mmCIF file with all atom_site columns, C-alpha atoms in Angstrom:
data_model
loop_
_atom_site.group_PDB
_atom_site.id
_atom_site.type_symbol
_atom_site.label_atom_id
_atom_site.label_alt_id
_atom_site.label_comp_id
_atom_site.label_asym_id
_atom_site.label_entity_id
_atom_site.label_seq_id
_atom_site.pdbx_PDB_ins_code
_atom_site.Cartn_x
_atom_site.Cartn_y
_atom_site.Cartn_z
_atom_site.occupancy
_atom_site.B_iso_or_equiv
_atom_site.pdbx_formal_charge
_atom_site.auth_seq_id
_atom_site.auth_comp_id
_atom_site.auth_asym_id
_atom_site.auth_atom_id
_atom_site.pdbx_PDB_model_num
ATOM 1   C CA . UNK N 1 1   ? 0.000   0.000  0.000   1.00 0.00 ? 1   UNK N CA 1
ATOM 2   C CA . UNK N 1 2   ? 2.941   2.657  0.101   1.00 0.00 ? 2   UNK N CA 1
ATOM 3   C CA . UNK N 1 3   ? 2.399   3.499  -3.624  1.00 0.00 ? 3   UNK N CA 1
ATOM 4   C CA . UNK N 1 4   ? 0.977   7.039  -4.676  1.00 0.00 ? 4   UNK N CA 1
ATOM 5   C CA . UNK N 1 5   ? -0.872  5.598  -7.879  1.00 0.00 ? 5   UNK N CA 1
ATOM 6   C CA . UNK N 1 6   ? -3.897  3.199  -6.799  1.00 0.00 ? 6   UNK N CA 1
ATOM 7   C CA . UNK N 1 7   ? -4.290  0.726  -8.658  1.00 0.00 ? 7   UNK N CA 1
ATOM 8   C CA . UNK N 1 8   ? -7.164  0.103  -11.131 1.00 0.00 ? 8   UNK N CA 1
ATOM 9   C CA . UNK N 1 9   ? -10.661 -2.223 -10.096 1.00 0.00 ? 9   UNK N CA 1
ATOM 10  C CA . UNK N 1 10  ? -13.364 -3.041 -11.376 1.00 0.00 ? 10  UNK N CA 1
ATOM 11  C CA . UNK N 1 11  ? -16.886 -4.494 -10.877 1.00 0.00 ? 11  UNK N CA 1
ATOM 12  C CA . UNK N 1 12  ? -19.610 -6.110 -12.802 1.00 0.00 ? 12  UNK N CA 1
ATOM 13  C CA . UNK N 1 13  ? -20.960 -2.751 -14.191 1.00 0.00 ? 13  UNK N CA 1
ATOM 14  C CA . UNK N 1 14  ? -17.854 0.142  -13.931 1.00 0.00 ? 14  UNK N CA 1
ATOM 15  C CA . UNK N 1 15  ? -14.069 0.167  -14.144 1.00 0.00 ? 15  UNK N CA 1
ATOM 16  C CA . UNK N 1 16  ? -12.656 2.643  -11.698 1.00 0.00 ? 16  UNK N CA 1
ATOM 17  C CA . UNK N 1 17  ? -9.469  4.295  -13.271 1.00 0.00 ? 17  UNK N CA 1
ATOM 18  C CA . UNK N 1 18  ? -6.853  5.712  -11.544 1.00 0.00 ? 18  UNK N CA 1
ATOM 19  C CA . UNK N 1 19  ? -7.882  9.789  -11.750 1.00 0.00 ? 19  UNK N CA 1
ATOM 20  C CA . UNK N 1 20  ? -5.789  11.616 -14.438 1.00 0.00 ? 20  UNK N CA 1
ATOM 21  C CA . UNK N 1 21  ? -5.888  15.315 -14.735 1.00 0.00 ? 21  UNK N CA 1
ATOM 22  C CA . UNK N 1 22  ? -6.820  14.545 -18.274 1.00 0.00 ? 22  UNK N CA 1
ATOM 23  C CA . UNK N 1 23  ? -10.410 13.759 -17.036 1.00 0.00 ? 23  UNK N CA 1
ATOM 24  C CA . UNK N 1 24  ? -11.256 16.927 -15.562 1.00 0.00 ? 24  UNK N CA 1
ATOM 25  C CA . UNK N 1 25  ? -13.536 18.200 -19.261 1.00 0.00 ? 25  UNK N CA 1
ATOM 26  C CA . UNK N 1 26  ? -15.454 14.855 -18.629 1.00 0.00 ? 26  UNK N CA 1
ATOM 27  C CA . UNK N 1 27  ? -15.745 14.879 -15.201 1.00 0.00 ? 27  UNK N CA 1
ATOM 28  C CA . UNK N 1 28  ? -17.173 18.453 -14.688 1.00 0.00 ? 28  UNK N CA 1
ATOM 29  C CA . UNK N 1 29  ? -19.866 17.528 -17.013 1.00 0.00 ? 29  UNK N CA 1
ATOM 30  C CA . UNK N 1 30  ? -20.922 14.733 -14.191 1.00 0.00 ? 30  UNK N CA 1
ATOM 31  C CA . UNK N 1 31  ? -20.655 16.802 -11.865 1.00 0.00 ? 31  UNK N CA 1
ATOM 32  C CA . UNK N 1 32  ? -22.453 20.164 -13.104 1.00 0.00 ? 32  UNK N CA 1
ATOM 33  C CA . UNK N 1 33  ? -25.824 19.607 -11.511 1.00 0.00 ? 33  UNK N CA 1
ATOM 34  C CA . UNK N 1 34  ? -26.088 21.818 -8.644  1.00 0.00 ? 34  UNK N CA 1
ATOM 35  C CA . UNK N 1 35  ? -28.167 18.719 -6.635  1.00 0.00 ? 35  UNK N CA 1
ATOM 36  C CA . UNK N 1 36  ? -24.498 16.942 -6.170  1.00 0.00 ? 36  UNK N CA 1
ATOM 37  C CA . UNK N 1 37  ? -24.018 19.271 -3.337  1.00 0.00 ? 37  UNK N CA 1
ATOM 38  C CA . UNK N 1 38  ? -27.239 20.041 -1.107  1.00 0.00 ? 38  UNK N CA 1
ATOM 39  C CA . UNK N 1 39  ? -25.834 17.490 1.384   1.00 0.00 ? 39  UNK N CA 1
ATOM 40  C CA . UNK N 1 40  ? -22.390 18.872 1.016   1.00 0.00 ? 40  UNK N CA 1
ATOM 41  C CA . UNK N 1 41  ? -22.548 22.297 -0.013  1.00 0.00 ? 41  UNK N CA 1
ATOM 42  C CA . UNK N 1 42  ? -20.500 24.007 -2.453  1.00 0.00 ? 42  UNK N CA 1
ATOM 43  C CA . UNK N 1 43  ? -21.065 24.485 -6.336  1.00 0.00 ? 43  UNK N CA 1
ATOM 44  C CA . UNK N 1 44  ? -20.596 22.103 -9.430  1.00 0.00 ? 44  UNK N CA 1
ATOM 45  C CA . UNK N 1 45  ? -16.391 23.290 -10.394 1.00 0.00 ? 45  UNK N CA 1
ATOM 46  C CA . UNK N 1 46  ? -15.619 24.325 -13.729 1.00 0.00 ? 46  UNK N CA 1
ATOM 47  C CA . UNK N 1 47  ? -13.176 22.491 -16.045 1.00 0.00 ? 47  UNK N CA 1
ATOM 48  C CA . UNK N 1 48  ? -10.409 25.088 -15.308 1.00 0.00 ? 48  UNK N CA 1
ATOM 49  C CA . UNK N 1 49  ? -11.137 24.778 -11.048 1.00 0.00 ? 49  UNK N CA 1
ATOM 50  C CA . UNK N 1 50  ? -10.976 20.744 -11.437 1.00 0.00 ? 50  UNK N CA 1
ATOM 51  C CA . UNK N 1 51  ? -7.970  20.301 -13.434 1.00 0.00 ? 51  UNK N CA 1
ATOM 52  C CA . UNK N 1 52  ? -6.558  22.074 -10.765 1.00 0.00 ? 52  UNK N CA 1
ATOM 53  C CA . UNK N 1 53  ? -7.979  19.973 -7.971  1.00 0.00 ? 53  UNK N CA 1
ATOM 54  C CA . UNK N 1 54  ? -7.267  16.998 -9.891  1.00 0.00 ? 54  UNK N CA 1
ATOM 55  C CA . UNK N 1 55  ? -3.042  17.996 -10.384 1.00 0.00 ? 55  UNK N CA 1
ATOM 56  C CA . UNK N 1 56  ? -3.133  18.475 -6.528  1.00 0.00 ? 56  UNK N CA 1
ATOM 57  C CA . UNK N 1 57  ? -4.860  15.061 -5.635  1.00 0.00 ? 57  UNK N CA 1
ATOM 58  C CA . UNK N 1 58  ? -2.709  13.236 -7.873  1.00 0.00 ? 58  UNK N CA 1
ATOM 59  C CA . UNK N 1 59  ? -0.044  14.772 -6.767  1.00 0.00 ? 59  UNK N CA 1
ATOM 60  C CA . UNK N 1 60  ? -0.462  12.905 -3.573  1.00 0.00 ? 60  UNK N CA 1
ATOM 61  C CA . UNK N 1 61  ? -0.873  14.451 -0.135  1.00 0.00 ? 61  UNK N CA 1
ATOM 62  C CA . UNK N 1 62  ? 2.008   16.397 1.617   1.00 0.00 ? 62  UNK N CA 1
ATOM 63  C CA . UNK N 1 63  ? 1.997   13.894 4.563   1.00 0.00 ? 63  UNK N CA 1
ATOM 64  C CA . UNK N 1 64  ? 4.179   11.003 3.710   1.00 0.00 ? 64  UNK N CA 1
ATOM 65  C CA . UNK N 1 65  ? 2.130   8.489  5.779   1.00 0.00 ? 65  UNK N CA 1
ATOM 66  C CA . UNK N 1 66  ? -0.994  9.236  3.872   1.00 0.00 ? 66  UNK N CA 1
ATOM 67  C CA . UNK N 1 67  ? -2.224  8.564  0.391   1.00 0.00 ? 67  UNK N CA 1
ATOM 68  C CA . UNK N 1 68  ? -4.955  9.712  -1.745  1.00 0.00 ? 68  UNK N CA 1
ATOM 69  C CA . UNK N 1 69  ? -6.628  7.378  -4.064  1.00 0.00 ? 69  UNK N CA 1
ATOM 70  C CA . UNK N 1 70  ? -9.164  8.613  -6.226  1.00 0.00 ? 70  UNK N CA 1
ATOM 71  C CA . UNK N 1 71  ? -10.381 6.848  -9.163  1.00 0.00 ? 71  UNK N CA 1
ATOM 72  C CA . UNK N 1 72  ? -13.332 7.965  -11.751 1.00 0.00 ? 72  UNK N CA 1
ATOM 73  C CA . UNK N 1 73  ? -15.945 5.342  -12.513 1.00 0.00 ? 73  UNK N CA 1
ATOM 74  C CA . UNK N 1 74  ? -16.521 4.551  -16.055 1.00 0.00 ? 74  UNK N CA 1
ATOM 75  C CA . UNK N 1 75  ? -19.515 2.722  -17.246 1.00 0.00 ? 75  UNK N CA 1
ATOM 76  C CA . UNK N 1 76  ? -19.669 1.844  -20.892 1.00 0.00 ? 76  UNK N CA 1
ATOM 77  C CA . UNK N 1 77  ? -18.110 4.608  -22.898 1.00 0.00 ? 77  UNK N CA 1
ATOM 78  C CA . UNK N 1 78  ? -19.208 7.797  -20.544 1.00 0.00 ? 78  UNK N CA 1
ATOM 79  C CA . UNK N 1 79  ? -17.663 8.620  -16.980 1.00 0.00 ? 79  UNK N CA 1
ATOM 80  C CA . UNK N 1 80  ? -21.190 8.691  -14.620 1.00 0.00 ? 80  UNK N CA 1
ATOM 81  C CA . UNK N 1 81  ? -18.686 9.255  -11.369 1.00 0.00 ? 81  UNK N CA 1
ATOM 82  C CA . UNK N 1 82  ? -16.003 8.763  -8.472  1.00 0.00 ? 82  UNK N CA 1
ATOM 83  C CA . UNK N 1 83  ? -14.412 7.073  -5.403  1.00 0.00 ? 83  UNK N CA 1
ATOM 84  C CA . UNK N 1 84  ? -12.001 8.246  -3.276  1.00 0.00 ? 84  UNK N CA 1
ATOM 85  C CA . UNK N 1 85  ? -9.715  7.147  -0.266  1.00 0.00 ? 85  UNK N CA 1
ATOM 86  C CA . UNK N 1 86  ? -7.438  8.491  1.719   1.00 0.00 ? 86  UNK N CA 1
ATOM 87  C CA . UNK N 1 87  ? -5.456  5.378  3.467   1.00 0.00 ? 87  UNK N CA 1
ATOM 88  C CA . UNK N 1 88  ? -3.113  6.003  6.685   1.00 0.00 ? 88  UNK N CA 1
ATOM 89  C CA . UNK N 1 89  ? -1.471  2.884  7.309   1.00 0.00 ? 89  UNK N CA 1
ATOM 90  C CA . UNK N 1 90  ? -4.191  0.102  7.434   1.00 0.00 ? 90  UNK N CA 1
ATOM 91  C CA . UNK N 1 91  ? -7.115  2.451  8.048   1.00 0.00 ? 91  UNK N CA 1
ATOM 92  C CA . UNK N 1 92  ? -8.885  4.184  4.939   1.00 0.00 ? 92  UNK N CA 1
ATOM 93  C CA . UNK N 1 93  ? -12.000 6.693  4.819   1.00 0.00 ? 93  UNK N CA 1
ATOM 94  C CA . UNK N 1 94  ? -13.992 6.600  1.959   1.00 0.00 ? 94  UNK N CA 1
ATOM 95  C CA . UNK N 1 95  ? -16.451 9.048  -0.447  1.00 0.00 ? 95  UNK N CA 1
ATOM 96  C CA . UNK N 1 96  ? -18.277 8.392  -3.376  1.00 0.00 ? 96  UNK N CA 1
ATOM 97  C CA . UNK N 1 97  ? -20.400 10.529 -6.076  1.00 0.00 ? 97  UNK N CA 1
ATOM 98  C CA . UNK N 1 98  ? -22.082 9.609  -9.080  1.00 0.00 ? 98  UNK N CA 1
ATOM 99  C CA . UNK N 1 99  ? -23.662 12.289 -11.071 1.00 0.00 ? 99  UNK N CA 1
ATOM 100 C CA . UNK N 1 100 ? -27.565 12.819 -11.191 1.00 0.00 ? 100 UNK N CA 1
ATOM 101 C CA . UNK N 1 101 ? -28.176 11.301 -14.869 1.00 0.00 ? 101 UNK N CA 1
ATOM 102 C CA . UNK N 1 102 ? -26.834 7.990  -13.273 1.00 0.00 ? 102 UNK N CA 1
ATOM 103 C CA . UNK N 1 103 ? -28.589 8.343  -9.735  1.00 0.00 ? 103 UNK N CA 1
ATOM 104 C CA . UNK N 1 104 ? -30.877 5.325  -9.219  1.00 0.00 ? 104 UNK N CA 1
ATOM 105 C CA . UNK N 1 105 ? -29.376 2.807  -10.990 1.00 0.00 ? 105 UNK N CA 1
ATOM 106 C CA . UNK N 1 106 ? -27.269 0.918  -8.223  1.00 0.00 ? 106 UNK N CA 1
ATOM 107 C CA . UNK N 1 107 ? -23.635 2.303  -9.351  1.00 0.00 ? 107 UNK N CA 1
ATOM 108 C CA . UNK N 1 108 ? -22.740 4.239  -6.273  1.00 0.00 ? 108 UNK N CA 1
ATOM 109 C CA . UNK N 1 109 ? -23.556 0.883  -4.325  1.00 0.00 ? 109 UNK N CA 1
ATOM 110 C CA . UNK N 1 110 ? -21.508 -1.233 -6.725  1.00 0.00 ? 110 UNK N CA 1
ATOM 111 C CA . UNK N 1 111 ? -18.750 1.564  -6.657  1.00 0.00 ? 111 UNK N CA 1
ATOM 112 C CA . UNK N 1 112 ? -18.762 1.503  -2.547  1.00 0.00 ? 112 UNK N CA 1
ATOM 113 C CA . UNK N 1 113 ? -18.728 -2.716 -2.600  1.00 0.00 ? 113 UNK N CA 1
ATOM 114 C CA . UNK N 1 114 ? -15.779 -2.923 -5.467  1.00 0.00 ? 114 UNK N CA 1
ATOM 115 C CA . UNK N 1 115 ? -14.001 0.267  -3.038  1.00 0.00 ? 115 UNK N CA 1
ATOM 116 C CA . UNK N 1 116 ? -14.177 -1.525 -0.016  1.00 0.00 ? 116 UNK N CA 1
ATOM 117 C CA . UNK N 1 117 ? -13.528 -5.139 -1.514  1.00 0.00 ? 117 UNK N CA 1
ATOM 118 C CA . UNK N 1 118 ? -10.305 -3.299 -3.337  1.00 0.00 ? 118 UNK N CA 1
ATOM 119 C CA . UNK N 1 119 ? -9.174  -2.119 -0.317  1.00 0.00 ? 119 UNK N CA 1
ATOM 120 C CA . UNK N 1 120 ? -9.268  -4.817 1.713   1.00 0.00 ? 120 UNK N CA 1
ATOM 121 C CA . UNK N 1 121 ? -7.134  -6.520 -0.660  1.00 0.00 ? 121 UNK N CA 1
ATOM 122 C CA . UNK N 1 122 ? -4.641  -3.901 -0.515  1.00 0.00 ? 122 UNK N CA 1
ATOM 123 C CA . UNK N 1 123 ? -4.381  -4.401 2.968   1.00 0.00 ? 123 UNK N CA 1
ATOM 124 C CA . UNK N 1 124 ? -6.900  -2.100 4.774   1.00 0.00 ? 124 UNK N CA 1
ATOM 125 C CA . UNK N 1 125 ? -8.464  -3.346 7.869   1.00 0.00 ? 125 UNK N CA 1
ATOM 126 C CA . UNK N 1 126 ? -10.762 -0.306 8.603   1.00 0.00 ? 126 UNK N CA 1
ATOM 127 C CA . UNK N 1 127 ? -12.866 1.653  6.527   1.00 0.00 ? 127 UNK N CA 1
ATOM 128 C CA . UNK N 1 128 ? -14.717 4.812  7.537   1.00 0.00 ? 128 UNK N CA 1
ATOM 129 C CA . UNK N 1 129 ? -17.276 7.113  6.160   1.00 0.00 ? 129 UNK N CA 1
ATOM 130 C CA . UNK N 1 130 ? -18.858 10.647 6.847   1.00 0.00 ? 130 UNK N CA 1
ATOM 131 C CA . UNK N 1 131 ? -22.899 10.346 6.146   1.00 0.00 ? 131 UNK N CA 1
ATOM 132 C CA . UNK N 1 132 ? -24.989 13.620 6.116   1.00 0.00 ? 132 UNK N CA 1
ATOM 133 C CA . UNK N 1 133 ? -27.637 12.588 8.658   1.00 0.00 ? 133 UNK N CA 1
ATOM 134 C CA . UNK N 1 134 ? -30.933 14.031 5.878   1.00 0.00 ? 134 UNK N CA 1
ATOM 135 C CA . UNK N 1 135 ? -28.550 12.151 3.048   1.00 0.00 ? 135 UNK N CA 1
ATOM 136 C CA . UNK N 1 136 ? -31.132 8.633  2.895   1.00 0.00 ? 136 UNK N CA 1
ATOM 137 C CA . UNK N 1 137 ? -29.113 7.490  -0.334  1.00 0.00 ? 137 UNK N CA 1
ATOM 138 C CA . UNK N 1 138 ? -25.345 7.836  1.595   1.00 0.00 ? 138 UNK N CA 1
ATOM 139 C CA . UNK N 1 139 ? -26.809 5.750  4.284   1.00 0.00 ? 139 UNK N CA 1
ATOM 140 C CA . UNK N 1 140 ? -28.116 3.143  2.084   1.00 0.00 ? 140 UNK N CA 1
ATOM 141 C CA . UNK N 1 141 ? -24.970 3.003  0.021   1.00 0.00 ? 141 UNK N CA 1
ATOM 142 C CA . UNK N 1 142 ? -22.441 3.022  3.255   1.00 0.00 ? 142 UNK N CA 1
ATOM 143 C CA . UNK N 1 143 ? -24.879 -0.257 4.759   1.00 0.00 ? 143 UNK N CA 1
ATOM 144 C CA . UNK N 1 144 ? -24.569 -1.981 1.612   1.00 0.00 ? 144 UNK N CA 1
ATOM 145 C CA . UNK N 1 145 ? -21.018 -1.902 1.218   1.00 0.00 ? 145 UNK N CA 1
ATOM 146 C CA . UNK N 1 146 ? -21.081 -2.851 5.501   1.00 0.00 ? 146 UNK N CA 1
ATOM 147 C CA . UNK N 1 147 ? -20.731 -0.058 7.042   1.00 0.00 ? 147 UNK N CA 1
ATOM 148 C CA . UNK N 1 148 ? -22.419 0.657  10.067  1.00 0.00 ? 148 UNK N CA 1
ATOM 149 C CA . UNK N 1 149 ? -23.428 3.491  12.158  1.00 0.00 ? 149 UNK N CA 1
ATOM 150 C CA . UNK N 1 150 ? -20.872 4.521  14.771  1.00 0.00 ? 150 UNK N CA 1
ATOM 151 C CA . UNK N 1 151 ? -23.090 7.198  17.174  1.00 0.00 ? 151 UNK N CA 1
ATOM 152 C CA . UNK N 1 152 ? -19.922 9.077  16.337  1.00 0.00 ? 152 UNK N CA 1
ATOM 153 C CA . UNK N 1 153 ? -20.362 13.084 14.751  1.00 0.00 ? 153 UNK N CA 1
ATOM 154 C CA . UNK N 1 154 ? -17.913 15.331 13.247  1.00 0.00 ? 154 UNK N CA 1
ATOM 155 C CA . UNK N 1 155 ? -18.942 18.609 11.622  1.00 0.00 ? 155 UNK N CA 1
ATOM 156 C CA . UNK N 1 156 ? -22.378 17.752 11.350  1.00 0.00 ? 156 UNK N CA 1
ATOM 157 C CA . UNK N 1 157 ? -22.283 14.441 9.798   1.00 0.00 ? 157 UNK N CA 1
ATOM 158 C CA . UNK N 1 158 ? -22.499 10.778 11.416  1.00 0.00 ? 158 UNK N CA 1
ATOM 159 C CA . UNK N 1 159 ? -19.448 8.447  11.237  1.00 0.00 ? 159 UNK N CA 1
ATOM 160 C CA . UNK N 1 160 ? -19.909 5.240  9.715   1.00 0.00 ? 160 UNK N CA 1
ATOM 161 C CA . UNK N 1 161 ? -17.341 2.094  10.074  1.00 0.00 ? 161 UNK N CA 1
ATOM 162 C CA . UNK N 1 162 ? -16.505 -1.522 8.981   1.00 0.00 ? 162 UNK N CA 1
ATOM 163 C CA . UNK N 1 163 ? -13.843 -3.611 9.978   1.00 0.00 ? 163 UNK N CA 1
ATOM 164 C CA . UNK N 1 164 ? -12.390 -6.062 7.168   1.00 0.00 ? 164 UNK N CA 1
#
């Protein structure tokens, strides 16, 4: 697990790639629809503001002892979305979006499952989550790929955990 680059997975439906800068154009599409964010707040980024996220999140995080995997989900020809992890040692906490055309079709669930599966081959024995306590879908994706409810809260949103 010490390397900056994740590797590739996939699951029955969507190949999670390794996040490029190169997918930024694509990936602000998915993301454009102001909805993505009434849990989280903020505002869809423009091409320009993502290829600049993206260049810093590949670049890897300043602190040696953690890494940031992010991967976009592809399913069939179109990008619908994206996982993320940042790992510290055997520990990792999770995220995943998939845009609103692609909402309600099961892919953030399979994304979650194939994320924590991936992990746990990698050699992560905890996995964590942040769920909006109003955000039903989160809460039914993070119990489908095992998570649980902690009781736990940090800045306004409920901790959720599974041990591999």
């Amino acid at each position: 697990m010490s390397h900056r680059t994740p590797d590739p997975f996939a699951t029955p439906r969507l190949a999670a790639l390794p996040l490029r800068v190169a997918y930024a154009d694509e990936m602000a599409a998915v993301l454009a629809d102001p909805a993505l964010h009434a849990f989280t707040g903020g505002a869809p980024e423009t091409p320009e503001a993502l290829r600049a996220r993206y260049a810093r999140q590949t670049a890897g995080s300043p602190d040696a002892g953690e890494l940031w995997w992010n991967w976009v989900l592809r399913a069939g020809a179109g990008l619908v979305g994206y996982v993320q992890a940042t790992v510290r040692g055997d520990r990792a906490e999770i995220a995943w979006v998939v845009g609103v055309p692609w909402q309600g079709r099961g892919y953030a669930g399979e994304a979650a499952r194939g994320l924590v599966a991936h992990l746990g081959e990698a050699g992560v024995t905890a996995v964590t989550a942040h769920i909006h306590p109003e955000h039903a879908a989160s809460a039914a994706v993070a119990a489908g790929a095992g998570l649980a409810r902690t009781g736990e809260w940090e800045d306004g949103e409920e901790r959720w955990a599974l041990g591999l």
